[in-house]
mmCIF file of C-alpha atoms and ligand atoms in Angstrom:
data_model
loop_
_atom_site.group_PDB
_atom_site.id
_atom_site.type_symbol
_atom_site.label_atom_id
_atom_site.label_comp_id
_atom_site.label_asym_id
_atom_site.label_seq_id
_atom_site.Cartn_x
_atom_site.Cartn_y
_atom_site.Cartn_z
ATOM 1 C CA UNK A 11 -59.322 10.171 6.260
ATOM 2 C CA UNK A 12 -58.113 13.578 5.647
ATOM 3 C CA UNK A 13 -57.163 14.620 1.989
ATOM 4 C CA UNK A 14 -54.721 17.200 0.791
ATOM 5 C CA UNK A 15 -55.601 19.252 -2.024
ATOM 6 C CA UNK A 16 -52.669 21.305 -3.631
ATOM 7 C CA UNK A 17 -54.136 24.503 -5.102
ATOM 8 C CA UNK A 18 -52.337 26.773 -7.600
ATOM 9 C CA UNK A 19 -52.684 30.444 -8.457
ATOM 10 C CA UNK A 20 -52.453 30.470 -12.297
ATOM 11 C CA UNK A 21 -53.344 33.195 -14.610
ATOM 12 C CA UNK A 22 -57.163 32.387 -15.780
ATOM 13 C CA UNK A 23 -57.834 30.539 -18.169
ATOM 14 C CA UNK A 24 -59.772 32.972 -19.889
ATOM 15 C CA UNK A 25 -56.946 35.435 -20.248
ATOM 16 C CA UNK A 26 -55.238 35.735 -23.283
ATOM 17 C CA UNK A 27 -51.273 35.353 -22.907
ATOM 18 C CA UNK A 28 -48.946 38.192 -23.849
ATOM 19 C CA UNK A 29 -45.597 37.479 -23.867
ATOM 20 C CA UNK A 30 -43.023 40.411 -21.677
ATOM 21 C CA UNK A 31 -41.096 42.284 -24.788
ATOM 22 C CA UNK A 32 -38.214 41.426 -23.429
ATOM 23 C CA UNK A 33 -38.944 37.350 -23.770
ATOM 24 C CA UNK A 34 -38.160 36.279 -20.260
ATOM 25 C CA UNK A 35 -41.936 35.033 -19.538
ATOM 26 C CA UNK A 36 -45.310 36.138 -19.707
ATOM 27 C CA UNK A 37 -46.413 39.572 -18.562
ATOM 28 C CA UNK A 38 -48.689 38.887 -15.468
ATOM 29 C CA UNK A 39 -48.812 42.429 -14.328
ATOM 30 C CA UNK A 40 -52.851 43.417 -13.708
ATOM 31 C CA UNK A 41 -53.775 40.205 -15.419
ATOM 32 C CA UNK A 42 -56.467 38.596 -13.626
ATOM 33 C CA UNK A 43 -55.612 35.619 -12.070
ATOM 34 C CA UNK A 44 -57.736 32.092 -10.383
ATOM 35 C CA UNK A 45 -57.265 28.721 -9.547
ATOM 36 C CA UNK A 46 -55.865 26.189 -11.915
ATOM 37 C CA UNK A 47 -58.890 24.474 -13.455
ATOM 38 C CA UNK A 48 -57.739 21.155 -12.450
ATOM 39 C CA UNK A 49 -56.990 21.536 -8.944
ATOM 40 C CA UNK A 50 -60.726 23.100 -8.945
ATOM 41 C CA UNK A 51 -61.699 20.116 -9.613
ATOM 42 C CA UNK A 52 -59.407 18.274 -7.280
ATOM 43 C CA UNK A 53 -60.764 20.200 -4.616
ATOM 44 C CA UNK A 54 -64.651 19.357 -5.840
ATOM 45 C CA UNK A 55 -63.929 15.492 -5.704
ATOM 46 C CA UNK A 56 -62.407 15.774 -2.205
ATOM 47 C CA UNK A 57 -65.492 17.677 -1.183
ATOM 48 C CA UNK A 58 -67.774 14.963 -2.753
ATOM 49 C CA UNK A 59 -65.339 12.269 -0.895
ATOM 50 C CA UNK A 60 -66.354 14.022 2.513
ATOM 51 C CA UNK A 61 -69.813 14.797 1.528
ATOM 52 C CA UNK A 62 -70.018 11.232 0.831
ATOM 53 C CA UNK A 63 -68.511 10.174 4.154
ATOM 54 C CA UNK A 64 -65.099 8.972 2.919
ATOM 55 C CA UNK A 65 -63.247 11.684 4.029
ATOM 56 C CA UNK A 66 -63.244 13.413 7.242
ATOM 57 C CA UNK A 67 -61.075 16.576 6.372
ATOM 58 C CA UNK A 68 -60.163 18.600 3.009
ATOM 59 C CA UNK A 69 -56.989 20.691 3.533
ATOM 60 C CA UNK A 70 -56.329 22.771 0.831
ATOM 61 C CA UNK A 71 -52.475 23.988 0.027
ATOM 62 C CA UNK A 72 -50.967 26.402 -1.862
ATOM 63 C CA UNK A 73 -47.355 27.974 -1.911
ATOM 64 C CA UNK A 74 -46.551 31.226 -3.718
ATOM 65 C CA UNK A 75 -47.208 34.703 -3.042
ATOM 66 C CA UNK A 76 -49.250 36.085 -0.558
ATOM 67 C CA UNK A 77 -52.033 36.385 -3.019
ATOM 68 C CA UNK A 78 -52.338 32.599 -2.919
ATOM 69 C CA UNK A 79 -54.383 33.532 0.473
ATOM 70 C CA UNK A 80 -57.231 34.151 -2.585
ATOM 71 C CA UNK A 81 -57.190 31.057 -4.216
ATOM 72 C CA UNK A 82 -56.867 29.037 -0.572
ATOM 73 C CA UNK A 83 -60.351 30.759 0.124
ATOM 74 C CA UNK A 84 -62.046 30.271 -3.321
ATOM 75 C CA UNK A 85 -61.272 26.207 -2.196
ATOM 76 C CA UNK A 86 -62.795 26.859 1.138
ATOM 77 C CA UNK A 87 -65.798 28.420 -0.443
ATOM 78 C CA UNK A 88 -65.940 25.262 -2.793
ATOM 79 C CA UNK A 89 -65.609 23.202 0.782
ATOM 80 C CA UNK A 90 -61.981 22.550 1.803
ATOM 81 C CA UNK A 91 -62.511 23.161 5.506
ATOM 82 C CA UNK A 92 -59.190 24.863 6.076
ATOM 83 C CA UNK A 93 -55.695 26.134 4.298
ATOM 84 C CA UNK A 94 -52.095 26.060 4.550
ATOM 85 C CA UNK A 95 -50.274 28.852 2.432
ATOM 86 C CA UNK A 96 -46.753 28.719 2.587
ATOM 87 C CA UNK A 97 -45.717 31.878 1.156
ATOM 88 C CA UNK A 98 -42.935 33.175 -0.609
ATOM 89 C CA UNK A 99 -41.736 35.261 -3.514
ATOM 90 C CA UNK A 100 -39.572 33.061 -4.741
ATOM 91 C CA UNK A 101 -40.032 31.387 -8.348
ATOM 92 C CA UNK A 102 -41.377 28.443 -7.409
ATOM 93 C CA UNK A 103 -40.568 25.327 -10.115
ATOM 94 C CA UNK A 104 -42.052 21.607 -9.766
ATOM 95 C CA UNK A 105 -39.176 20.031 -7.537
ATOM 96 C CA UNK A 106 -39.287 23.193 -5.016
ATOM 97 C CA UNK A 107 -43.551 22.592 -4.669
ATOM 98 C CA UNK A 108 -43.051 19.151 -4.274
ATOM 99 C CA UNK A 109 -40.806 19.436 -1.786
ATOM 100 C CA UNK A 110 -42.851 21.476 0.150
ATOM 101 C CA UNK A 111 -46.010 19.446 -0.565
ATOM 102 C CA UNK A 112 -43.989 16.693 1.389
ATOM 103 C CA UNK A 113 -43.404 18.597 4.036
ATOM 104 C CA UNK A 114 -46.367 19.538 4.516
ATOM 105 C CA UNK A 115 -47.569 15.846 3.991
ATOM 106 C CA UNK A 116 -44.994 15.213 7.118
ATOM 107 C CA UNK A 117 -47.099 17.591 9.336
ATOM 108 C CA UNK A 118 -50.138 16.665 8.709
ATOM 109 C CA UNK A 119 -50.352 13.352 7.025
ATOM 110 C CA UNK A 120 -52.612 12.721 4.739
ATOM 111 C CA UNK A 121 -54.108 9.463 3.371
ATOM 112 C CA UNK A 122 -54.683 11.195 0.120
ATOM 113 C CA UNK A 123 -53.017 14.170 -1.936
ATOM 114 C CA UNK A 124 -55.337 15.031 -5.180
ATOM 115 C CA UNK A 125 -53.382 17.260 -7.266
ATOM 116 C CA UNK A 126 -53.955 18.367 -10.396
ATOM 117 C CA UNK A 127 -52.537 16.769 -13.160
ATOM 118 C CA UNK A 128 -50.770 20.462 -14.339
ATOM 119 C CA UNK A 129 -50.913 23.800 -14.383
ATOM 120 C CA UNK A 130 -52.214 25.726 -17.020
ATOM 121 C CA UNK A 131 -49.258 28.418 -16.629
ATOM 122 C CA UNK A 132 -45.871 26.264 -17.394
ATOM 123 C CA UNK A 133 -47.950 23.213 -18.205
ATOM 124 C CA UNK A 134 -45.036 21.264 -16.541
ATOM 125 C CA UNK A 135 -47.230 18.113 -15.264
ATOM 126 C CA UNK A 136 -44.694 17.060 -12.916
ATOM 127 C CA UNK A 137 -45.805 18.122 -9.309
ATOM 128 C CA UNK A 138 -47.779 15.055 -8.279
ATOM 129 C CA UNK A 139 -45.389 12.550 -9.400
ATOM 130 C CA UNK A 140 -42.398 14.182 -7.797
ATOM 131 C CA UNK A 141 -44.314 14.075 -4.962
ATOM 132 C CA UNK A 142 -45.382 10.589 -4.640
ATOM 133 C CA UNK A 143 -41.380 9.892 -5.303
ATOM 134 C CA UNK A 144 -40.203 11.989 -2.576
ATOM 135 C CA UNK A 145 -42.795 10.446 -0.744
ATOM 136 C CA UNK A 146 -42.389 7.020 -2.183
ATOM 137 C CA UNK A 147 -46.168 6.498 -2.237
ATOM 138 C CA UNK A 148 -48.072 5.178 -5.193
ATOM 139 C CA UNK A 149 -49.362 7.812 -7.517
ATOM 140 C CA UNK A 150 -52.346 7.378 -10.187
ATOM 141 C CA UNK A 151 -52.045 10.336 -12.838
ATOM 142 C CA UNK A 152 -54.881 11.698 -15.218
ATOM 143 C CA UNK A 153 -57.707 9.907 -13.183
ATOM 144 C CA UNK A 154 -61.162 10.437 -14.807
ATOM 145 C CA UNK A 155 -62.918 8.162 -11.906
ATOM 146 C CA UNK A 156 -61.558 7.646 -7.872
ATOM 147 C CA UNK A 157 -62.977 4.946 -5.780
ATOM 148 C CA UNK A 158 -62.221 4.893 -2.155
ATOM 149 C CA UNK A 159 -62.586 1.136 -0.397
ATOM 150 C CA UNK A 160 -60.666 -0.867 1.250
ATOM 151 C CA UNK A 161 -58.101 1.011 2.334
ATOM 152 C CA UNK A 162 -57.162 1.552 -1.394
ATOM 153 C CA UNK A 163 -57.557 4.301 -3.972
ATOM 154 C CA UNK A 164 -59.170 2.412 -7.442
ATOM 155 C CA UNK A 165 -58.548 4.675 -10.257
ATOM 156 C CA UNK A 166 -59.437 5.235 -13.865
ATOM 157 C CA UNK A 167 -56.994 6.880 -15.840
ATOM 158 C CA UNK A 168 -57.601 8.100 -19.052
ATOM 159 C CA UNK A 169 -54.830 7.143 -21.371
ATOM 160 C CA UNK A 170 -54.062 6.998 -25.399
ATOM 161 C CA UNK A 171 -56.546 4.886 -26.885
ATOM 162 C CA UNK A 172 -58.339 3.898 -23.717
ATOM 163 C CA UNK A 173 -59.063 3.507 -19.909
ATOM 164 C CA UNK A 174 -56.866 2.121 -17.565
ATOM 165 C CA UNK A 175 -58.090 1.043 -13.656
ATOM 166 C CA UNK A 176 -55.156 0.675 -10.984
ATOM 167 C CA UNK A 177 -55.550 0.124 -7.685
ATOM 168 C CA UNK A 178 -53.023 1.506 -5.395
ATOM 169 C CA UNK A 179 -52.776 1.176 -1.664
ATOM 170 C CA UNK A 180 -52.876 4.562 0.668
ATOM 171 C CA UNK A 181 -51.408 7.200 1.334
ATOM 172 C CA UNK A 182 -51.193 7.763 -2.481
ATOM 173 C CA UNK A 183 -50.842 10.364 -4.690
ATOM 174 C CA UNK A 184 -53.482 11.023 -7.457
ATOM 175 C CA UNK A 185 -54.085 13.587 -10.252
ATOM 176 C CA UNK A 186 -57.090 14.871 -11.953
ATOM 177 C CA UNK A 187 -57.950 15.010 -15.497
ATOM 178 C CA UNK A 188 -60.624 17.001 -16.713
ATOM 179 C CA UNK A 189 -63.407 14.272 -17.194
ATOM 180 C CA UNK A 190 -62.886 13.517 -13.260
ATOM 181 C CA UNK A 191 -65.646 15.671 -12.373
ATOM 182 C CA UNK A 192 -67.426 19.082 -13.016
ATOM 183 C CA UNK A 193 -66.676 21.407 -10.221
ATOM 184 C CA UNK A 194 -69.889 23.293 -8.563
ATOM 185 C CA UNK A 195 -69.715 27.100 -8.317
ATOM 186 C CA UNK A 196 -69.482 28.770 -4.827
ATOM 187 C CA UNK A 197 -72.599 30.057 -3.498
ATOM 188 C CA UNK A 198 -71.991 33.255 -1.842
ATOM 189 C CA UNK A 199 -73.231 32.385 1.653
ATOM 190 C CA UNK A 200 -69.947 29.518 1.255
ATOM 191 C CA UNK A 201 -67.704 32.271 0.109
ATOM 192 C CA UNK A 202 -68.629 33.736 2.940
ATOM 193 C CA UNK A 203 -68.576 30.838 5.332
ATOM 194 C CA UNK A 204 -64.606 30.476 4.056
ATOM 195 C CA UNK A 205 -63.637 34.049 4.723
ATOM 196 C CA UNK A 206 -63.744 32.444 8.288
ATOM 197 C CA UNK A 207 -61.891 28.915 7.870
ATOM 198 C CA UNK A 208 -58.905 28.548 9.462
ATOM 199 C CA UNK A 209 -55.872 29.081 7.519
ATOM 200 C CA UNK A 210 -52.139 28.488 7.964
ATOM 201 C CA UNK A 211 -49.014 30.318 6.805
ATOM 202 C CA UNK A 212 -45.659 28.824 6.905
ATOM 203 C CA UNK A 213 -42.364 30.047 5.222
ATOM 204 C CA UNK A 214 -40.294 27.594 3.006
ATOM 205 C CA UNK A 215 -37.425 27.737 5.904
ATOM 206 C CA UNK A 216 -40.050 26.716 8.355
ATOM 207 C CA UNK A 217 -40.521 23.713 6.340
ATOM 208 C CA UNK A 218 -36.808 23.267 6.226
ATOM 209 C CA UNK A 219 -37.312 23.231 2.850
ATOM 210 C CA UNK A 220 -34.258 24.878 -0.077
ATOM 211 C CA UNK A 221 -36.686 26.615 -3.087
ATOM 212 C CA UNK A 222 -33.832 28.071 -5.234
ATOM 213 C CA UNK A 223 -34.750 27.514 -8.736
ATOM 214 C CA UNK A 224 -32.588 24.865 -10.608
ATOM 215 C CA UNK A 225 -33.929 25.725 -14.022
ATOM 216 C CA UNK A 226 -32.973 28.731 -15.843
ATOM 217 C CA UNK A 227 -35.852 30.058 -18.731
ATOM 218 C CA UNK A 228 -33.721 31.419 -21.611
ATOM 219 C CA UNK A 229 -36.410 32.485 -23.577
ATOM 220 C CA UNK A 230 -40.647 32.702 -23.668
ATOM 221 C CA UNK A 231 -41.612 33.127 -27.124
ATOM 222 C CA UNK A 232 -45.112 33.440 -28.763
ATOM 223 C CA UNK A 233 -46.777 30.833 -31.433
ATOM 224 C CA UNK A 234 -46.069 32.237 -35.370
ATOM 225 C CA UNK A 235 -48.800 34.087 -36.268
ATOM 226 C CA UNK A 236 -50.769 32.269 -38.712
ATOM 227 C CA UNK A 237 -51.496 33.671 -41.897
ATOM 228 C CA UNK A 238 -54.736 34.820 -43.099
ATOM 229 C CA UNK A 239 -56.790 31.777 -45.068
ATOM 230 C CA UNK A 240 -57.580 31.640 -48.458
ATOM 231 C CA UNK A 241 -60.634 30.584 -50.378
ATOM 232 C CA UNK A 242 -59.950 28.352 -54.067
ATOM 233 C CA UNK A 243 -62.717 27.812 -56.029
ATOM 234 C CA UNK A 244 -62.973 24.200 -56.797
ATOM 235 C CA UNK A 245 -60.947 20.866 -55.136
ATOM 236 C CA UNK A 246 -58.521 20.817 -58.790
ATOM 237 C CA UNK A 247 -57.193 24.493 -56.919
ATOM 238 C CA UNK A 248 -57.256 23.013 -53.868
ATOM 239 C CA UNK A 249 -54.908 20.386 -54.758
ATOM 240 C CA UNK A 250 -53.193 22.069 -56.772
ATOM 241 C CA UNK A 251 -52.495 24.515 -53.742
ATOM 242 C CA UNK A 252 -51.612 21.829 -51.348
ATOM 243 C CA UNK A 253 -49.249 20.248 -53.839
ATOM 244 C CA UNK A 254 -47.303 23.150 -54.837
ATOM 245 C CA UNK A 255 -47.564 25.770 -51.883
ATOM 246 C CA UNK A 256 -47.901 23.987 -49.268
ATOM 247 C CA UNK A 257 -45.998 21.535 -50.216
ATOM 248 C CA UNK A 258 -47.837 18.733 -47.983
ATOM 249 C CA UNK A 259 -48.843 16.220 -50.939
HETATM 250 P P1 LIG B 25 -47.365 21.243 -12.472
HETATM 251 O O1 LIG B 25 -46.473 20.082 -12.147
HETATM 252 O O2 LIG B 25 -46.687 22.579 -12.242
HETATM 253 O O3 LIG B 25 -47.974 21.145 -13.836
HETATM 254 O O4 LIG B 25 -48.568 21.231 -11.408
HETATM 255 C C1 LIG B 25 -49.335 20.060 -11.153
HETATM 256 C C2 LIG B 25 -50.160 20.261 -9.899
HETATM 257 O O5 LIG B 25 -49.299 20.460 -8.775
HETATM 258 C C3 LIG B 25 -51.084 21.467 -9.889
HETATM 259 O O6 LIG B 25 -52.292 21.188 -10.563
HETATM 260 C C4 LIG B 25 -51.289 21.674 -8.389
HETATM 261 O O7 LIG B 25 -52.209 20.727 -7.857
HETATM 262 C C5 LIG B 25 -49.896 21.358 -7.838
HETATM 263 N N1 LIG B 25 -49.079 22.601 -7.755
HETATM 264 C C6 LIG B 25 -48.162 23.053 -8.638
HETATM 265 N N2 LIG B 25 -47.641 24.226 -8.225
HETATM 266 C C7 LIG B 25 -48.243 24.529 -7.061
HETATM 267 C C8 LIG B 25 -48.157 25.608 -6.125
HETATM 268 N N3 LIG B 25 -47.322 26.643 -6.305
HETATM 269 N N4 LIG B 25 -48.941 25.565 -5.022
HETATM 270 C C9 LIG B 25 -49.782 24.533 -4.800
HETATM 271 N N5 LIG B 25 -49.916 23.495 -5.633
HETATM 272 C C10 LIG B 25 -49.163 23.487 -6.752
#
């Protein structure tokens, strides 16, 4: 069974934000940059699927600039055995990646995509699912658990108020959620081991594939700053306060 792991370059999550002056997005300019958190650990359960016999081959995917070659390794060094980057410097929005993703699912056909369940950058959590539509295979979102038997994909989803198990026949599409697994940090010998791992480039075209943005961003702006907090003396204040300033009682 091989498994397709989607892998996105996304500013880390470490870094603090800055909006550009101008408001047209977020300035990314010498801002270090990794792989989004939950595809990390979409690559670790695909990993623990072939460690565990399940799988036969991780193939990890990303499509962006050439930089994405980075992230593509720092999955091999976690244990995707090879990568496919198709490159561009194009904006890339949901629809565009998930047309590629199928593409790419045409060449090389998976029996299972793990994607994460969004990015941290535009937070747009829509990737996977237009996926599985343009695929039109099942797709099991958020999973916090992912059983492999029987030709099916049995998976917990975490969900308001609860836990949901589906089980969906392959090839499927699933997505990680953060309680899916903790991912294990590359040793250096493996970070060396995936400097040598085959990897792929491919050009949208190549794909056959349009990547024009639809969506236009009219304007990035950041949160209100919050206003320093203020320390009242006794709960009577504190009322008082919440009654007639804030205005929340
Ligand atoms: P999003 O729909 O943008 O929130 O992204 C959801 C998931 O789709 C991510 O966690 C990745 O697994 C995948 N994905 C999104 N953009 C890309 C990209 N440029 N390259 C590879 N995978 C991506």
């Amino acid at each position: 069974m091989k498994i397709l792991v989607p892998v996105k370059r996304v500013v880390d999550y470490n870094v603090k934000v800055r909006v550009k002056a101008d408001g047209t997005g977020v300035d990314i300019a010498n801002v270090k940059m990794s792989m989004n958190p939950f595809d990390e650990i979409a690559v670790e359960e695909a990993v623990r699927l072939k460690e565990a016999g399940v799988a036969t081959e991780v193939v990890a995917v990303s499509c962006g600039l050439g930089a994405c070659q980075e992230t593509l390794r720092a999955a091999m060094a976690i244990g995707a055995d090879r990568g496919i980057l198709v490159e561009t410097d194009v904006e890339l929005q949901p629809l565009a990646v998930a047309k590629l993703l199928k593409a790419v699912c045409d060449k090389e056909q998976p029996t299972l995509v793990i994607a994460g369940k969004q990015a941290i950058d535009d937070d747009a959590n829509q990737t996977g699912q237009m996926l599985a539509a343009l695929a039109a295979w099942p797709q099991a979102t958020f999973a916090s658990k992912l059983v492999i038997a029987d030709g099916k994909a049995q998976v917990t989803r975490e969900i308001d108020g609860g836990l949901e198990t589906l089980s969906i026949s392959l090839p499927a599409v699933v997505t990680t959620d953060l309680r899916l697994n903790e991912p294990r940090y590359a040793t250096l010998p493996n970070i060396m081991k995936a400097k040598k791992k085959p990897l792929d480039t491919y050009k949208p075209a190549d794909l056959g594939v349009d990547v024009t943005p639809r969506l236009t961003t009219l304007k990035v702006a950041e949160p209100p700053k919050r206003s320093a907090g203020e320390l009242v003396a006794d709960i009577a204040q504190l009322v008082d306060k919440l009654k007639n300033v804030a205005k929340v009682l």
